[in-house]
Amino acid sequence: MIDLSLIWIVIIAVGVFIYVVLDGFDLGIGILFPFIKNQQERDVMMNTVAPVWDGNETWMVLGGAGLFAAFPIVYSAVLSALYLPIILMVIALIFRGVAFEFRFKATRTKYIWDNAFIWGSIIASFLQGVILGAYIQGIDIVDNRYAGGGFDWLTPFSLFTGLGVVVVYAALGCGWLIMKTDDILQKHMYKLMPKLLIGLLVIFIAVSIYTPIAHPQIAERWFAPNQLIYFSPVPLLVLVCTVLAVRSCIKQNEAMPFLYTLGLVFLAYSGFCISIFPYIIPPSITIWDAAAPTNSQLFALIGALILIPIILVYTAISYWVFRDKVRIGDEGYH
């Protein structure tokens, strides 16, 4: 018999990963704005993602819709537990989206939209990390309802993971700009990228040490004999990807810093998925406990199998059409 819950969790996990990658470097460009003061170079930075940024967030919608359709308990309980950071994140994304539309039209007020773009990107990224940290910590569920307080998500660990996601997105944005730009702006990114990568490595190490210490159930899963075989290469691969990414910046290889950073993100994300599986609401609710009725999952799956290929093709075509470098003076987002 086909396990629809397992199929749905794979779809949602892949969708979230695609969102992290695509909207990650998109948000990262806003995080990097303060490092670049020249307005023409800022125009170039925005133009590298202007044609595709709104499509990137489709994957966030897919993840939320997938939870609602396939795991309604998760949708209600997690949103109840994390309502405040989620709504603040949405508000930050709105400010950021408005900045895209208004910045190129503004003259005297351009600095306002620069700040909206910067702070919208930073706050949205930070809150995504806070949500991730709170989710890893676990959510108190009683009778399939959230039983905790309104600020249980606010802990030192969640704040640290918030900072970590900001650095991850900044590194992705930096790698993207190295690929998509040239001249002075690209040189700035080459100099900045190694610093971000070292910071990212430090954050990965800190989270890897703190998580098993603070959460015994995760430590038990990590160090179980059958799991340890799969986990043991991960620290080495993280170190290798970091070293290779830094070397590619020194050699000024345009594509590799971004690709190696994607490798780091994949390693971190796969570690997260393995750490919590099969729990969809750590530490007590499994994907099968939270599953919707089979008919509901099947009905939604048919729609997803129609829509997801369309979204993938649309995304691929968008990035292919706008694959060339962006330079100062190019006709941009007007």
mmCIF file of N, CA and C in Angstrom, residues 24-99:
data_model
loop_
_atom_site.group_PDB
_atom_site.id
_atom_site.type_symbol
_atom_site.label_atom_id
_atom_site.label_comp_id
_atom_site.label_asym_id
_atom_site.label_seq_id
_atom_site.Cartn_x
_atom_site.Cartn_y
_atom_site.Cartn_z
ATOM 1 N N GLY A 24 16.398 32.317 -0.343
ATOM 2 C CA GLY A 24 17.544 32.571 0.533
ATOM 3 C C GLY A 24 18.505 33.585 -0.063
ATOM 4 N N PHE A 25 18.940 33.363 -1.312
ATOM 5 C CA PHE A 25 19.868 34.334 -1.901
ATOM 6 C C PHE A 25 19.158 35.641 -2.231
ATOM 7 N N ASP A 26 17.849 35.544 -2.469
ATOM 8 C CA ASP A 26 17.032 36.738 -2.704
ATOM 9 C C ASP A 26 17.021 37.632 -1.455
ATOM 10 N N LEU A 27 16.713 37.043 -0.309
ATOM 11 C CA LEU A 27 16.762 37.774 0.955
ATOM 12 C C LEU A 27 18.195 38.195 1.289
ATOM 13 N N GLY A 28 19.150 37.347 0.907
ATOM 14 C CA GLY A 28 20.549 37.654 1.192
ATOM 15 C C GLY A 28 21.013 38.938 0.539
ATOM 16 N N ILE A 29 20.467 39.267 -0.618
ATOM 17 C CA ILE A 29 20.851 40.510 -1.293
ATOM 18 C C ILE A 29 20.439 41.715 -0.464
ATOM 19 N N GLY A 30 19.251 41.661 0.145
ATOM 20 C CA GLY A 30 18.847 42.744 1.034
ATOM 21 C C GLY A 30 19.730 42.841 2.261
ATOM 22 N N ILE A 31 20.158 41.688 2.780
ATOM 23 C CA ILE A 31 21.054 41.685 3.949
ATOM 24 C C ILE A 31 22.404 42.307 3.599
ATOM 25 N N LEU A 32 22.836 42.139 2.344
ATOM 26 C CA LEU A 32 24.136 42.667 1.908
ATOM 27 C C LEU A 32 24.081 44.139 1.504
ATOM 28 N N PHE A 33 22.889 44.705 1.375
ATOM 29 C CA PHE A 33 22.758 46.101 0.948
ATOM 30 C C PHE A 33 23.605 47.071 1.783
ATOM 31 N N PRO A 34 23.648 46.931 3.113
ATOM 32 C CA PRO A 34 24.435 47.888 3.910
ATOM 33 C C PRO A 34 25.934 47.895 3.580
ATOM 34 N N PHE A 35 26.441 46.818 2.984
ATOM 35 C CA PHE A 35 27.862 46.757 2.639
ATOM 36 C C PHE A 35 28.182 47.522 1.351
ATOM 37 N N ILE A 36 27.152 47.868 0.605
ATOM 38 C CA ILE A 36 27.331 48.567 -0.675
ATOM 39 C C ILE A 36 26.623 49.920 -0.588
ATOM 40 N N LYS A 37 27.368 50.990 -0.739
ATOM 41 C CA LYS A 37 26.805 52.334 -0.597
ATOM 42 C C LYS A 37 26.433 52.964 -1.947
ATOM 43 N N ASN A 38 27.095 52.543 -3.017
ATOM 44 C CA ASN A 38 26.852 53.132 -4.324
ATOM 45 C C ASN A 38 25.457 52.760 -4.831
ATOM 46 N N GLN A 39 24.639 53.772 -5.178
ATOM 47 C CA GLN A 39 23.259 53.520 -5.575
ATOM 48 C C GLN A 39 23.163 52.730 -6.875
ATOM 49 N N GLN A 40 24.087 52.974 -7.810
ATOM 50 C CA GLN A 40 24.056 52.220 -9.064
ATOM 51 C C GLN A 40 24.346 50.745 -8.831
ATOM 52 N N GLU A 41 25.280 50.458 -7.920
ATOM 53 C CA GLU A 41 25.579 49.072 -7.603
ATOM 54 C C GLU A 41 24.408 48.422 -6.866
ATOM 55 N N ARG A 42 23.719 49.192 -6.032
ATOM 56 C CA ARG A 42 22.521 48.663 -5.376
ATOM 57 C C ARG A 42 21.430 48.345 -6.408
ATOM 58 N N ASP A 43 21.328 49.211 -7.424
ATOM 59 C CA ASP A 43 20.377 48.935 -8.507
ATOM 60 C C ASP A 43 20.698 47.602 -9.172
ATOM 61 N N VAL A 44 21.978 47.363 -9.423
ATOM 62 C CA VAL A 44 22.405 46.109 -10.042
ATOM 63 C C VAL A 44 22.042 44.923 -9.154
ATOM 64 N N MET A 45 22.302 45.057 -7.852
ATOM 65 C CA MET A 45 21.994 43.974 -6.915
ATOM 66 C C MET A 45 20.511 43.596 -6.981
ATOM 67 N N MET A 46 19.647 44.607 -6.975
ATOM 68 C CA MET A 46 18.217 44.324 -7.030
ATOM 69 C C MET A 46 17.815 43.756 -8.387
ATOM 70 N N ASN A 47 18.448 44.238 -9.442
ATOM 71 C CA ASN A 47 18.088 43.765 -10.782
ATOM 72 C C ASN A 47 18.467 42.309 -11.025
ATOM 73 N N THR A 48 19.417 41.774 -10.248
ATOM 74 C CA THR A 48 19.773 40.366 -10.420
ATOM 75 C C THR A 48 18.643 39.432 -10.002
ATOM 76 N N VAL A 49 17.746 39.901 -9.124
ATOM 77 C CA VAL A 49 16.642 39.049 -8.652
ATOM 78 C C VAL A 49 15.267 39.626 -8.977
ATOM 79 N N ALA A 50 15.211 40.859 -9.465
ATOM 80 C CA ALA A 50 13.916 41.504 -9.704
ATOM 81 C C ALA A 50 12.978 40.689 -10.598
ATOM 82 N N PRO A 51 13.488 40.025 -11.658
ATOM 83 C CA PRO A 51 12.555 39.284 -12.519
ATOM 84 C C PRO A 51 12.029 37.988 -11.898
ATOM 85 N N VAL A 52 12.653 37.506 -10.812
ATOM 86 C CA VAL A 52 12.300 36.174 -10.309
ATOM 87 C C VAL A 52 11.884 36.148 -8.844
ATOM 88 N N TRP A 53 12.058 37.250 -8.117
ATOM 89 C CA TRP A 53 11.912 37.187 -6.660
ATOM 90 C C TRP A 53 10.517 36.770 -6.209
ATOM 91 N N ASP A 54 9.464 37.287 -6.893
ATOM 92 C CA ASP A 54 8.116 36.957 -6.438
ATOM 93 C C ASP A 54 7.776 35.498 -6.702
ATOM 94 N N GLY A 55 8.340 34.906 -7.756
ATOM 95 C CA GLY A 55 8.121 33.486 -8.012
ATOM 96 C C GLY A 55 8.782 32.594 -6.980
ATOM 97 N N ASN A 56 9.885 33.072 -6.382
ATOM 98 C CA ASN A 56 10.583 32.272 -5.375
ATOM 99 C C ASN A 56 9.685 31.945 -4.188
ATOM 100 N N GLU A 57 8.822 32.886 -3.818
ATOM 101 C CA GLU A 57 7.997 32.699 -2.627
ATOM 102 C C GLU A 57 6.825 31.755 -2.874
ATOM 103 N N THR A 58 6.636 31.329 -4.121
ATOM 104 C CA THR A 58 5.615 30.320 -4.423
ATOM 105 C C THR A 58 5.843 29.059 -3.604
ATOM 106 N N TRP A 59 7.121 28.746 -3.364
ATOM 107 C CA TRP A 59 7.441 27.499 -2.659
ATOM 108 C C TRP A 59 7.059 27.578 -1.185
ATOM 109 N N MET A 60 7.076 28.768 -0.606
ATOM 110 C CA MET A 60 6.590 28.919 0.774
ATOM 111 C C MET A 60 5.088 28.642 0.830
ATOM 112 N N VAL A 61 4.367 29.165 -0.162
ATOM 113 C CA VAL A 61 2.925 28.930 -0.234
ATOM 114 C C VAL A 61 2.643 27.437 -0.401
ATOM 115 N N LEU A 62 3.441 26.775 -1.240
ATOM 116 C CA LEU A 62 3.265 25.341 -1.444
ATOM 117 C C LEU A 62 3.451 24.573 -0.140
ATOM 118 N N GLY A 63 4.474 24.941 0.627
ATOM 119 C CA GLY A 63 4.705 24.259 1.903
ATOM 120 C C GLY A 63 3.550 24.437 2.870
ATOM 121 N N GLY A 64 3.051 25.677 2.977
ATOM 122 C CA GLY A 64 1.927 25.928 3.874
ATOM 123 C C GLY A 64 0.658 25.214 3.422
ATOM 124 N N ALA A 65 0.394 25.253 2.111
ATOM 125 C CA ALA A 65 -0.791 24.572 1.578
ATOM 126 C C ALA A 65 -0.681 23.058 1.758
ATOM 127 N N GLY A 66 0.542 22.527 1.599
ATOM 128 C CA GLY A 66 0.748 21.096 1.794
ATOM 129 C C GLY A 66 0.468 20.666 3.222
ATOM 130 N N LEU A 67 0.922 21.475 4.182
ATOM 131 C CA LEU A 67 0.639 21.170 5.591
ATOM 132 C C LEU A 67 -0.854 21.202 5.862
ATOM 133 N N PHE A 68 -1.530 22.221 5.336
ATOM 134 C CA PHE A 68 -2.969 22.364 5.561
ATOM 135 C C PHE A 68 -3.729 21.164 4.995
ATOM 136 N N ALA A 69 -3.318 20.695 3.821
ATOM 137 C CA ALA A 69 -4.042 19.613 3.154
ATOM 138 C C ALA A 69 -3.714 18.240 3.734
ATOM 139 N N ALA A 70 -2.440 18.011 4.020
ATOM 140 C CA ALA A 70 -1.999 16.664 4.379
ATOM 141 C C ALA A 70 -1.813 16.459 5.881
ATOM 142 N N PHE A 71 -1.497 17.528 6.611
ATOM 143 C CA PHE A 71 -1.243 17.417 8.044
ATOM 144 C C PHE A 71 -1.909 18.586 8.777
ATOM 145 N N PRO A 72 -3.242 18.617 8.829
ATOM 146 C CA PRO A 72 -3.942 19.770 9.402
ATOM 147 C C PRO A 72 -3.628 20.014 10.869
ATOM 148 N N ILE A 73 -3.316 18.960 11.614
ATOM 149 C CA ILE A 73 -2.953 19.143 13.025
ATOM 150 C C ILE A 73 -1.694 19.985 13.135
ATOM 151 N N VAL A 74 -0.730 19.719 12.255
ATOM 152 C CA VAL A 74 0.518 20.487 12.263
ATOM 153 C C VAL A 74 0.234 21.941 11.920
ATOM 154 N N TYR A 75 -0.581 22.138 10.910
ATOM 155 C CA TYR A 75 -0.916 23.493 10.460
ATOM 156 C C TYR A 75 -1.513 24.305 11.608
ATOM 157 N N SER A 76 -2.452 23.721 12.340
ATOM 158 C CA SER A 76 -3.115 24.456 13.419
ATOM 159 C C SER A 76 -2.215 24.612 14.638
ATOM 160 N N ALA A 77 -1.515 23.544 15.022
ATOM 161 C CA ALA A 77 -0.719 23.587 16.242
ATOM 162 C C ALA A 77 0.525 24.454 16.079
ATOM 163 N N VAL A 78 1.242 24.280 14.967
ATOM 164 C CA VAL A 78 2.473 25.037 14.757
ATOM 165 C C VAL A 78 2.169 26.517 14.571
ATOM 166 N N LEU A 79 1.117 26.835 13.830
ATOM 167 C CA LEU A 79 0.761 28.242 13.664
ATOM 168 C C LEU A 79 0.330 28.869 14.976
ATOM 169 N N SER A 80 -0.328 28.091 15.826
ATOM 170 C CA SER A 80 -0.700 28.609 17.147
ATOM 171 C C SER A 80 0.537 28.874 18.002
ATOM 172 N N ALA A 81 1.503 27.960 17.941
ATOM 173 C CA ALA A 81 2.710 28.104 18.752
ATOM 174 C C ALA A 81 3.598 29.235 18.261
ATOM 175 N N LEU A 82 3.620 29.445 16.945
ATOM 176 C CA LEU A 82 4.570 30.388 16.341
ATOM 177 C C LEU A 82 3.863 31.549 15.654
ATOM 178 N N TYR A 83 2.672 31.872 16.132
ATOM 179 C CA TYR A 83 1.867 32.899 15.457
ATOM 180 C C TYR A 83 2.598 34.230 15.376
ATOM 181 N N LEU A 84 3.182 34.675 16.481
ATOM 182 C CA LEU A 84 3.802 36.004 16.505
ATOM 183 C C LEU A 84 5.000 36.107 15.561
ATOM 184 N N PRO A 85 5.990 35.190 15.616
ATOM 185 C CA PRO A 85 7.097 35.318 14.659
ATOM 186 C C PRO A 85 6.654 35.142 13.204
ATOM 187 N N ILE A 86 5.636 34.310 12.963
ATOM 188 C CA ILE A 86 5.173 34.117 11.589
ATOM 189 C C ILE A 86 4.521 35.391 11.057
ATOM 190 N N ILE A 87 3.667 36.029 11.843
ATOM 191 C CA ILE A 87 2.997 37.233 11.351
ATOM 192 C C ILE A 87 3.985 38.378 11.189
ATOM 193 N N LEU A 88 4.971 38.471 12.072
ATOM 194 C CA LEU A 88 6.000 39.505 11.926
ATOM 195 C C LEU A 88 6.852 39.245 10.684
ATOM 196 N N MET A 89 7.118 37.976 10.397
ATOM 197 C CA MET A 89 7.874 37.638 9.189
ATOM 198 C C MET A 89 7.099 38.044 7.936
ATOM 199 N N VAL A 90 5.800 37.791 7.925
ATOM 200 C CA VAL A 90 4.974 38.168 6.778
ATOM 201 C C VAL A 90 4.963 39.681 6.590
ATOM 202 N N ILE A 91 4.859 40.420 7.691
ATOM 203 C CA ILE A 91 4.884 41.891 7.603
ATOM 204 C C ILE A 91 6.212 42.365 7.030
ATOM 205 N N ALA A 92 7.323 41.759 7.471
ATOM 206 C CA ALA A 92 8.643 42.127 6.948
ATOM 207 C C ALA A 92 8.737 41.837 5.457
ATOM 208 N N LEU A 93 8.188 40.701 5.027
ATOM 209 C CA LEU A 93 8.198 40.370 3.593
ATOM 210 C C LEU A 93 7.350 41.350 2.788
ATOM 211 N N ILE A 94 6.258 41.849 3.386
ATOM 212 C CA ILE A 94 5.425 42.845 2.699
ATOM 213 C C ILE A 94 6.214 44.134 2.497
ATOM 214 N N PHE A 95 6.892 44.610 3.552
ATOM 215 C CA PHE A 95 7.711 45.817 3.426
ATOM 216 C C PHE A 95 8.768 45.634 2.340
ATOM 217 N N ARG A 96 9.362 44.450 2.316
ATOM 218 C CA ARG A 96 10.411 44.175 1.343
ATOM 219 C C ARG A 96 9.847 44.154 -0.080
ATOM 220 N N GLY A 97 8.677 43.538 -0.240
ATOM 221 C CA GLY A 97 8.061 43.491 -1.556
ATOM 222 C C GLY A 97 7.659 44.864 -2.067
ATOM 223 N N VAL A 98 7.137 45.702 -1.163
ATOM 224 C CA VAL A 98 6.781 47.065 -1.547
ATOM 225 C C VAL A 98 8.030 47.841 -1.979
ATOM 226 N N ALA A 99 9.152 47.602 -1.292
ATOM 227 C CA ALA A 99 10.404 48.290 -1.638
ATOM 228 C C ALA A 99 10.829 47.962 -3.070
#
